[in-house]
Short mmCIF file of C-alpha atoms in Angstrom, two decimals:
data_model
loop_
_atom_site.label_atom_id
_atom_site.label_comp_id
_atom_site.label_asym_id
_atom_site.label_seq_id
_atom_site.Cartn_x
_atom_site.Cartn_y
_atom_site.Cartn_z
CA MET C 1498 73.54 94.94 91.85
CA ALA C 1499 72.55 91.45 93.44
CA GLU C 1500 75.85 91.72 95.60
CA PHE C 1501 74.80 95.14 96.90
CA MET C 1502 71.17 93.78 97.52
CA THR C 1503 72.13 91.33 99.91
CA ARG C 1504 74.27 93.59 101.76
CA ALA C 1505 71.57 96.33 102.31
CA ALA C 1506 69.13 95.11 104.70
CA ALA C 1507 65.83 97.19 105.23
CA PRO C 1508 65.11 97.98 108.88
CA ARG C 1509 61.74 99.37 109.75
CA VAL C 1510 61.64 102.76 109.71
CA GLY C 1511 60.42 103.34 113.09
CA ASP C 1512 63.46 101.46 114.66
CA ALA C 1513 65.46 104.54 114.86
CA ARG C 1514 63.33 106.68 117.01
CA GLU C 1515 64.56 105.09 120.40
CA ARG C 1516 68.23 105.49 119.28
CA PRO C 1517 70.60 108.63 119.83
CA SER C 1518 71.79 110.47 116.88
CA THR C 1519 75.57 110.04 117.86
CA ILE C 1520 77.55 107.58 116.02
CA ALA C 1521 78.73 104.74 117.82
CA THR C 1522 82.43 103.89 117.77
CA GLN C 1523 82.78 100.62 119.57
CA PRO C 1524 84.76 98.39 119.90
CA TYR C 1525 87.30 101.36 120.34
CA GLU C 1526 87.25 103.37 123.40
CA ARG C 1527 88.23 106.78 123.09
CA PRO C 1528 88.48 109.28 125.98
CA GLY C 1529 85.98 112.27 125.42
CA PRO C 1530 83.94 113.26 122.56
CA PRO C 1531 85.77 114.06 119.36
CA ASP C 1532 86.35 117.68 118.69
CA GLY C 1533 87.40 117.43 115.12
CA ALA C 1534 90.81 118.95 115.81
CA GLU C 1535 92.70 115.55 114.86
CA ALA C 1536 90.68 115.06 111.67
CA ALA C 1537 91.32 118.72 110.53
CA SER C 1538 95.07 118.19 111.22
CA ILE C 1539 95.10 114.84 109.21
CA LEU C 1540 93.16 116.81 106.16
CA ASP C 1541 95.39 119.64 106.37
CA SER C 1542 98.58 117.25 106.07
CA THR C 1543 96.86 115.37 103.43
CA ARG C 1544 96.15 118.63 101.47
CA ALA C 1545 100.11 119.37 101.98
CA SER C 1546 100.99 116.24 100.67
CA VAL C 1547 98.43 115.45 97.82
CA ASP C 1548 98.01 118.98 96.49
CA PRO C 1549 101.45 119.21 94.58
CA GLU C 1550 100.83 115.73 93.17
CA LEU C 1551 97.14 116.91 91.90
CA ARG C 1552 98.32 120.23 90.33
CA SER C 1553 101.25 118.43 88.68
CA ALA C 1554 98.96 115.81 87.03
CA ILE C 1555 96.17 118.39 85.95
CA ASP C 1556 99.08 120.72 84.29
CA SER C 1557 99.71 117.95 82.40
CA LEU C 1558 96.24 117.90 80.81
CA PRO C 1559 95.64 119.73 77.32
CA PRO C 1560 94.91 123.59 77.95
CA ALA C 1561 91.18 123.46 77.61
CA MET C 1562 90.51 120.70 80.16
CA ARG C 1563 93.35 122.09 82.24
CA ARG C 1564 91.54 125.45 82.67
CA ILE C 1565 88.06 123.39 83.64
CA ALA C 1566 90.03 121.14 86.36
CA ARG C 1567 91.98 124.15 87.60
CA TYR C 1568 88.58 126.00 87.89
CA HIS C 1569 86.89 122.89 89.47
CA PHE C 1570 89.44 122.13 92.25
CA GLY C 1571 89.46 125.61 93.39
CA PHE C 1572 92.83 126.42 92.11
CA GLU C 1573 91.86 129.22 89.62
CA ASN C 1574 88.94 131.50 88.70
CA PRO C 1575 86.98 131.17 85.40
CA ASP C 1576 89.41 133.82 83.93
CA GLY C 1577 92.41 131.88 84.83
CA THR C 1578 93.53 134.13 87.82
CA PRO C 1579 94.58 132.41 90.89
CA ALA C 1580 91.81 131.19 93.56
CA VAL C 1581 92.07 130.62 97.16
CA GLY C 1582 90.11 127.76 99.00
CA GLY C 1583 87.42 125.54 97.42
CA ALA C 1584 89.33 122.50 96.83
CA GLY C 1585 87.04 120.27 99.03
CA LYS C 1586 88.01 118.53 102.19
CA ALA C 1587 90.33 115.88 100.83
CA ILE C 1588 88.74 113.13 102.91
CA ARG C 1589 89.31 110.16 100.44
CA PRO C 1590 93.18 110.78 100.00
CA ALA C 1591 93.26 111.33 103.79
CA LEU C 1592 91.79 107.76 104.05
CA VAL C 1593 94.43 106.28 102.00
CA LEU C 1594 97.22 108.14 103.78
CA SER C 1595 96.08 107.15 107.07
CA ALA C 1596 95.31 103.61 106.26
CA ALA C 1597 99.07 103.34 104.77
CA THR C 1598 100.18 105.04 108.27
CA ALA C 1599 98.14 102.57 110.28
CA LEU C 1600 99.63 99.59 108.70
CA GLY C 1601 103.05 100.36 107.38
CA GLY C 1602 104.01 103.57 109.33
CA PRO C 1603 105.46 107.03 107.79
CA ALA C 1604 107.35 105.25 105.00
CA ALA C 1605 104.14 103.72 103.55
CA ARG C 1606 102.28 107.05 103.91
CA ALA C 1607 105.19 108.82 101.79
CA GLY C 1608 104.87 106.03 99.17
CA ALA C 1609 101.18 106.31 99.02
CA VAL C 1610 100.85 109.85 98.02
CA LYS C 1611 100.17 109.06 94.23
CA ALA C 1612 97.54 106.69 94.82
CA ALA C 1613 95.99 109.41 97.26
CA ALA C 1614 95.89 111.84 94.46
CA ALA C 1615 94.38 109.23 92.09
CA VAL C 1616 91.61 108.64 94.49
CA GLU C 1617 91.09 112.35 94.77
CA LEU C 1618 91.00 112.45 90.78
CA VAL C 1619 88.27 109.74 90.68
CA HIS C 1620 86.16 111.51 93.35
CA ASN C 1621 86.33 114.75 91.34
CA PHE C 1622 85.60 112.87 88.13
CA THR C 1623 82.43 111.60 89.72
CA LEU C 1624 81.22 115.27 91.05
CA LEU C 1625 82.06 116.97 87.52
CA HIS C 1626 79.47 114.22 85.97
CA ASP C 1627 76.91 114.40 88.75
CA ASP C 1628 76.76 118.19 88.65
CA VAL C 1629 75.92 117.74 84.99
CA MET C 1630 73.36 114.87 85.34
CA ASP C 1631 71.87 116.45 88.65
CA ARG C 1632 71.64 120.19 86.99
CA ASP C 1633 73.58 121.37 90.23
CA THR C 1634 74.55 124.96 89.80
CA THR C 1635 76.45 125.29 92.92
CA ARG C 1636 79.36 123.17 94.41
CA ARG C 1637 81.79 124.53 97.28
CA HIS C 1638 80.14 127.83 97.43
CA ARG C 1639 80.61 128.91 93.73
CA PRO C 1640 79.06 127.90 90.28
CA THR C 1641 79.49 124.49 89.07
CA ALA C 1642 81.90 123.84 86.05
CA TRP C 1643 79.30 123.04 83.53
CA THR C 1644 77.28 126.38 84.33
CA VAL C 1645 80.56 128.21 83.49
CA PHE C 1646 81.94 126.06 80.60
CA GLY C 1647 79.17 124.04 79.47
CA ASP C 1648 78.14 120.41 79.51
CA ALA C 1649 80.19 118.91 77.12
CA ASP C 1650 83.49 120.50 78.34
CA ALA C 1651 82.70 119.43 82.23
CA ILE C 1652 82.13 115.97 80.95
CA LEU C 1653 85.24 115.66 79.03
CA ALA C 1654 87.22 117.35 81.89
CA GLY C 1655 85.86 114.79 84.13
CA ASP C 1656 86.83 111.83 81.95
CA ALA C 1657 90.20 113.30 81.54
CA LEU C 1658 90.51 113.21 85.45
CA GLN C 1659 89.53 109.61 85.52
CA ALA C 1660 92.11 108.53 82.84
CA LEU C 1661 94.57 110.77 84.56
CA ALA C 1662 94.02 108.91 87.73
CA LEU C 1663 94.87 105.46 86.16
CA LEU C 1664 97.63 106.94 84.61
CA LEU C 1665 99.39 108.05 87.96
CA LEU C 1666 99.10 104.25 89.27
CA ALA C 1667 100.31 102.94 85.80
CA ARG C 1668 103.42 105.17 86.17
CA ASP C 1669 103.98 104.80 89.70
CA PRO C 1670 107.06 102.38 90.39
CA HIS C 1671 105.75 101.12 93.81
CA PRO C 1672 105.06 97.36 93.89
CA ALA C 1673 101.33 97.76 94.88
CA SER C 1674 100.57 100.21 91.91
CA ALA C 1675 99.10 97.48 89.39
CA GLN C 1676 97.07 95.80 91.74
CA ALA C 1677 95.80 99.35 93.19
CA GLY C 1678 95.13 100.37 89.40
CA ALA C 1679 93.01 97.44 88.95
CA ARG C 1680 91.14 97.97 92.08
CA LEU C 1681 90.37 101.61 91.26
CA ALA C 1682 89.36 100.80 87.94
CA SER C 1683 86.66 98.20 89.42
CA CYS C 1684 85.72 100.71 91.89
CA VAL C 1685 84.84 103.29 88.87
CA VAL C 1686 82.74 100.80 87.10
CA GLU C 1687 80.89 100.17 90.43
CA LEU C 1688 80.52 104.11 90.81
CA CYS C 1689 79.19 104.30 87.41
CA GLU C 1690 76.56 101.51 88.51
CA GLY C 1691 75.53 103.52 91.43
CA GLN C 1692 75.17 106.79 89.33
CA GLN C 1693 72.89 104.88 86.59
CA ALA C 1694 70.81 103.35 89.54
CA ASP C 1695 70.36 106.57 91.08
CA THR C 1696 69.62 108.37 87.58
CA ALA C 1697 67.01 105.41 87.05
CA LEU C 1698 65.37 105.76 90.45
CA GLU C 1699 64.51 109.31 89.66
CA THR C 1700 62.25 108.39 86.93
CA ARG C 1701 60.11 106.19 89.04
CA ALA C 1702 57.06 107.03 91.04
CA ALA C 1703 57.85 107.72 94.68
CA GLY C 1704 56.08 104.73 95.99
CA GLU C 1705 57.78 102.25 93.80
CA VAL C 1706 61.23 102.68 95.19
CA THR C 1707 62.42 100.33 97.98
CA LEU C 1708 64.77 101.03 101.02
CA PRO C 1709 66.96 98.27 99.86
CA GLU C 1710 67.48 99.47 96.21
CA VAL C 1711 68.33 103.01 97.64
CA LEU C 1712 70.86 101.52 100.28
CA ALA C 1713 72.39 99.26 97.46
CA MET C 1714 72.68 102.59 95.28
CA ALA C 1715 74.34 104.75 98.26
CA GLU C 1716 76.98 101.84 99.13
CA ALA C 1717 77.88 101.88 95.16
CA LYS C 1718 78.02 105.63 94.64
CA THR C 1719 79.77 106.64 98.01
CA GLY C 1720 80.77 103.64 100.17
CA ALA C 1721 82.70 101.84 96.99
CA LEU C 1722 85.20 104.84 96.68
CA LEU C 1723 85.75 105.28 100.36
CA GLY C 1724 86.28 101.39 100.86
CA CYS C 1725 88.59 101.40 97.73
CA ALA C 1726 90.63 104.41 99.27
CA CYS C 1727 91.07 102.59 102.38
CA ALA C 1728 91.94 99.40 100.57
CA LEU C 1729 94.63 101.36 98.45
CA GLY C 1730 96.61 102.57 101.55
CA ALA C 1731 96.60 98.98 102.84
CA LEU C 1732 98.05 97.82 99.62
CA TYR C 1733 100.79 100.56 99.56
CA ALA C 1734 101.53 99.29 103.26
CA GLY C 1735 101.85 95.68 102.11
CA ALA C 1736 98.98 94.38 104.03
CA PRO C 1737 97.89 90.89 103.95
CA GLU C 1738 94.59 90.28 101.77
CA GLU C 1739 92.41 89.72 104.97
CA ASP C 1740 93.53 93.39 106.18
CA VAL C 1741 92.93 94.81 102.82
CA GLU C 1742 89.30 93.35 102.71
CA ALA C 1743 88.46 94.45 106.14
CA LEU C 1744 89.73 98.08 105.43
CA ASP C 1745 87.52 98.14 102.37
CA ALA C 1746 84.48 96.83 104.60
CA PHE C 1747 85.35 99.50 107.14
CA GLY C 1748 85.28 102.38 104.22
CA ARG C 1749 82.27 101.36 102.83
CA ALA C 1750 80.24 101.10 106.05
CA ALA C 1751 81.54 104.48 107.18
CA GLY C 1752 80.91 105.68 103.35
CA LEU C 1753 76.98 104.75 103.70
CA ALA C 1754 76.78 106.37 107.18
CA PHE C 1755 78.40 109.48 105.73
CA GLN C 1756 75.80 109.38 102.97
CA LEU C 1757 72.79 108.81 105.43
CA ILE C 1758 74.15 112.00 106.94
CA ASP C 1759 74.77 113.87 103.57
CA ASP C 1760 71.21 113.17 102.82
CA VAL C 1761 69.83 114.42 106.07
CA ILE C 1762 72.05 117.72 105.53
CA GLY C 1763 70.74 117.94 101.93
CA ILE C 1764 67.13 118.22 103.41
CA TRP C 1765 67.75 120.20 106.63
CA GLY C 1766 71.46 121.87 106.02
CA ASP C 1767 72.28 125.16 106.37
CA PRO C 1768 73.20 126.79 102.81
CA GLY C 1769 76.01 128.87 104.64
CA ARG C 1770 77.93 125.69 105.43
CA THR C 1771 76.79 123.27 102.74
CA GLY C 1772 77.38 125.58 99.75
CA LYS C 1773 73.95 124.40 98.17
CA PRO C 1774 70.54 126.01 98.34
CA ALA C 1775 68.38 124.83 101.37
CA GLY C 1776 66.05 121.90 100.36
CA ALA C 1777 67.84 121.14 97.02
CA ASP C 1778 67.31 117.47 97.22
CA LEU C 1779 63.49 118.18 97.80
CA ALA C 1780 63.31 120.74 95.00
CA ALA C 1781 65.15 118.02 92.48
CA ARG C 1782 62.56 115.45 93.88
CA LYS C 1783 65.56 113.18 94.73
CA LYS C 1784 64.73 109.92 96.24
CA SER C 1785 67.53 110.30 98.75
CA LEU C 1786 67.51 107.77 101.81
CA PRO C 1787 65.58 109.65 104.32
CA VAL C 1788 62.81 110.31 101.78
CA VAL C 1789 62.46 106.81 100.54
CA ALA C 1790 62.44 105.76 104.31
CA ALA C 1791 59.54 108.21 104.87
CA LEU C 1792 57.70 107.04 101.92
CA THR C 1793 57.67 103.38 102.76
CA SER C 1794 56.80 104.23 106.52
CA GLY C 1795 52.99 103.29 105.89
CA THR C 1796 52.16 106.69 107.86
CA PRO C 1797 49.69 109.33 107.18
CA ALA C 1798 52.62 111.69 106.67
CA ALA C 1799 54.13 109.19 103.95
CA ALA C 1800 50.75 109.68 101.94
CA GLU C 1801 51.14 113.30 101.93
CA LEU C 1802 54.82 113.20 101.01
CA ALA C 1803 54.14 111.13 98.04
CA ALA C 1804 51.30 113.44 96.95
CA LEU C 1805 53.78 116.43 97.08
CA TYR C 1806 56.47 114.46 95.21
CA GLY C 1807 54.10 113.49 92.63
CA ALA C 1808 53.23 116.98 91.79
CA PRO C 1809 55.71 119.64 90.25
CA TYR C 1810 57.92 121.39 92.46
CA ASP C 1811 56.44 124.65 94.11
CA HIS C 1812 58.86 126.54 96.44
CA ARG C 1813 56.05 127.51 98.63
CA ASP C 1814 55.94 123.58 99.65
CA LEU C 1815 59.42 123.21 100.48
CA GLU C 1816 58.68 123.62 104.43
CA ARG C 1817 55.66 121.43 104.26
CA THR C 1818 57.50 118.76 102.26
CA ALA C 1819 60.55 118.58 104.70
CA LEU C 1820 58.27 118.38 107.54
CA ALA C 1821 56.56 115.44 105.81
CA VAL C 1822 59.91 113.71 105.57
CA GLU C 1823 60.48 114.28 109.37
CA ARG C 1824 56.91 113.29 110.57
CA ALA C 1825 57.16 110.13 108.53
CA GLY C 1826 60.33 109.04 110.37
CA GLY C 1827 62.65 109.72 107.74
CA ARG C 1828 65.12 111.91 109.59
CA ASP C 1829 65.14 109.62 112.85
CA TRP C 1830 65.57 106.44 110.39
CA ALA C 1831 68.54 107.99 108.92
CA GLN C 1832 70.34 109.11 112.00
CA GLY C 1833 69.80 105.47 113.49
CA GLN C 1834 71.16 103.84 110.42
CA ALA C 1835 74.24 106.04 110.48
CA SER C 1836 74.82 104.81 113.91
CA ASP C 1837 74.42 101.46 113.09
CA ARG C 1838 76.63 101.52 109.92
CA MET C 1839 79.26 103.03 111.85
CA ALA C 1840 79.21 100.42 114.59
CA SER C 1841 79.76 97.91 111.42
CA ALA C 1842 82.60 100.09 110.47
CA MET C 1843 84.19 99.89 113.88
CA ASP C 1844 84.13 96.14 113.99
CA GLU C 1845 85.84 96.06 110.63
CA LEU C 1846 88.54 98.46 111.67
CA ALA C 1847 89.35 96.58 114.85
CA ARG C 1848 89.56 93.34 112.84
CA ALA C 1849 92.45 94.73 110.66
CA ILE C 1850 93.97 97.25 113.22
CA PRO C 1851 93.19 96.05 116.92
CA ASP C 1852 95.14 98.59 118.41
CA PRO C 1853 93.08 101.99 118.73
CA GLU C 1854 96.15 104.13 118.81
CA ALA C 1855 97.48 102.86 115.51
CA ALA C 1856 93.95 103.25 113.95
CA GLY C 1857 93.42 106.57 115.43
CA GLY C 1858 93.60 108.46 112.05
CA LEU C 1859 91.23 106.35 110.48
CA LEU C 1860 88.74 106.47 113.32
CA SER C 1861 89.08 110.27 113.54
CA LEU C 1862 88.19 110.60 110.00
CA ALA C 1863 85.28 108.37 110.26
CA GLU C 1864 83.97 110.35 113.25
CA PHE C 1865 84.50 113.62 111.34
CA VAL C 1866 82.58 112.75 108.26
CA THR C 1867 79.60 111.16 110.34
CA ARG C 1868 79.10 113.82 113.06
CA ARG C 1869 78.68 116.88 110.83
CA SER C 1870 76.17 119.41 111.86
CA THR C 1871 73.06 120.22 109.93
#
């Protein structure tokens, strides 16, 4: 954790108020605002390439875990009948394939499909476990796996997905597969560290949690896997170590920006778009990034928020709680920090891929995940 603490500075909450909420993309210059079409095309192409590999891997599981995994991925309904949609956006495997393409061209992309599937399996392992630990009842607009199949089966299915991811890489004849497997396994340890920190923070009083702690936790929980995805793409392209590390740093910074925006959406998002109840994070008394920024702001609204967080949840206080976070500067701070982290991500991306045209896929994906609307 000490390594994360040195990376996660704790700027003052009020610093974000003068900044626009749009995400900076320097040093690249791209004409006009992004419309999301390029990212959508990349994600669709990724699904077309990776879904067959995912389905094949999941079909190799024992029947009970296969059924849960198929449901979780949106391939089937609880009764085993085919389902349409709900498989997620495929951002992480898209980062693998886009990094491989940027550094090695179409051939490298084709060779990295198993690595992309492995990253998506690990991501979904974390989702299955997170839903159990957080007691979330909805994901991707339908009931979470644990609410349908029970805690134990959902946890075991998640365990199986993690093992399956490493097995995919172990069996991959690509020369980068062994190094990729080691890197992904190390990432899983970091993800577990981040989740443990997250759950530990929930047991502490609102005033005891600091911004450096939650920033470090967010990098471990979210930034680590996005960084690993980019690094795996670079490895499969045969890139030099300095480029692999630069892309890892790019993914981590973009991942932290993603988490900042995700936490804003977790408070103020539209349930019709998020697939989760409005204010779910506030109802669960989560120490999300905007909340901790607000709690540590030293404002009268921070004291009000601390009192609300110290009391049992009452749905009648939900709007008041969200307003306290906003009045204490939590929303502005999170948006400003997201801009700062994306600027850092762009610096790292330019270090590995100076040509903005070659980096276009990665840049489009970074813009996509950080320009989501609440």
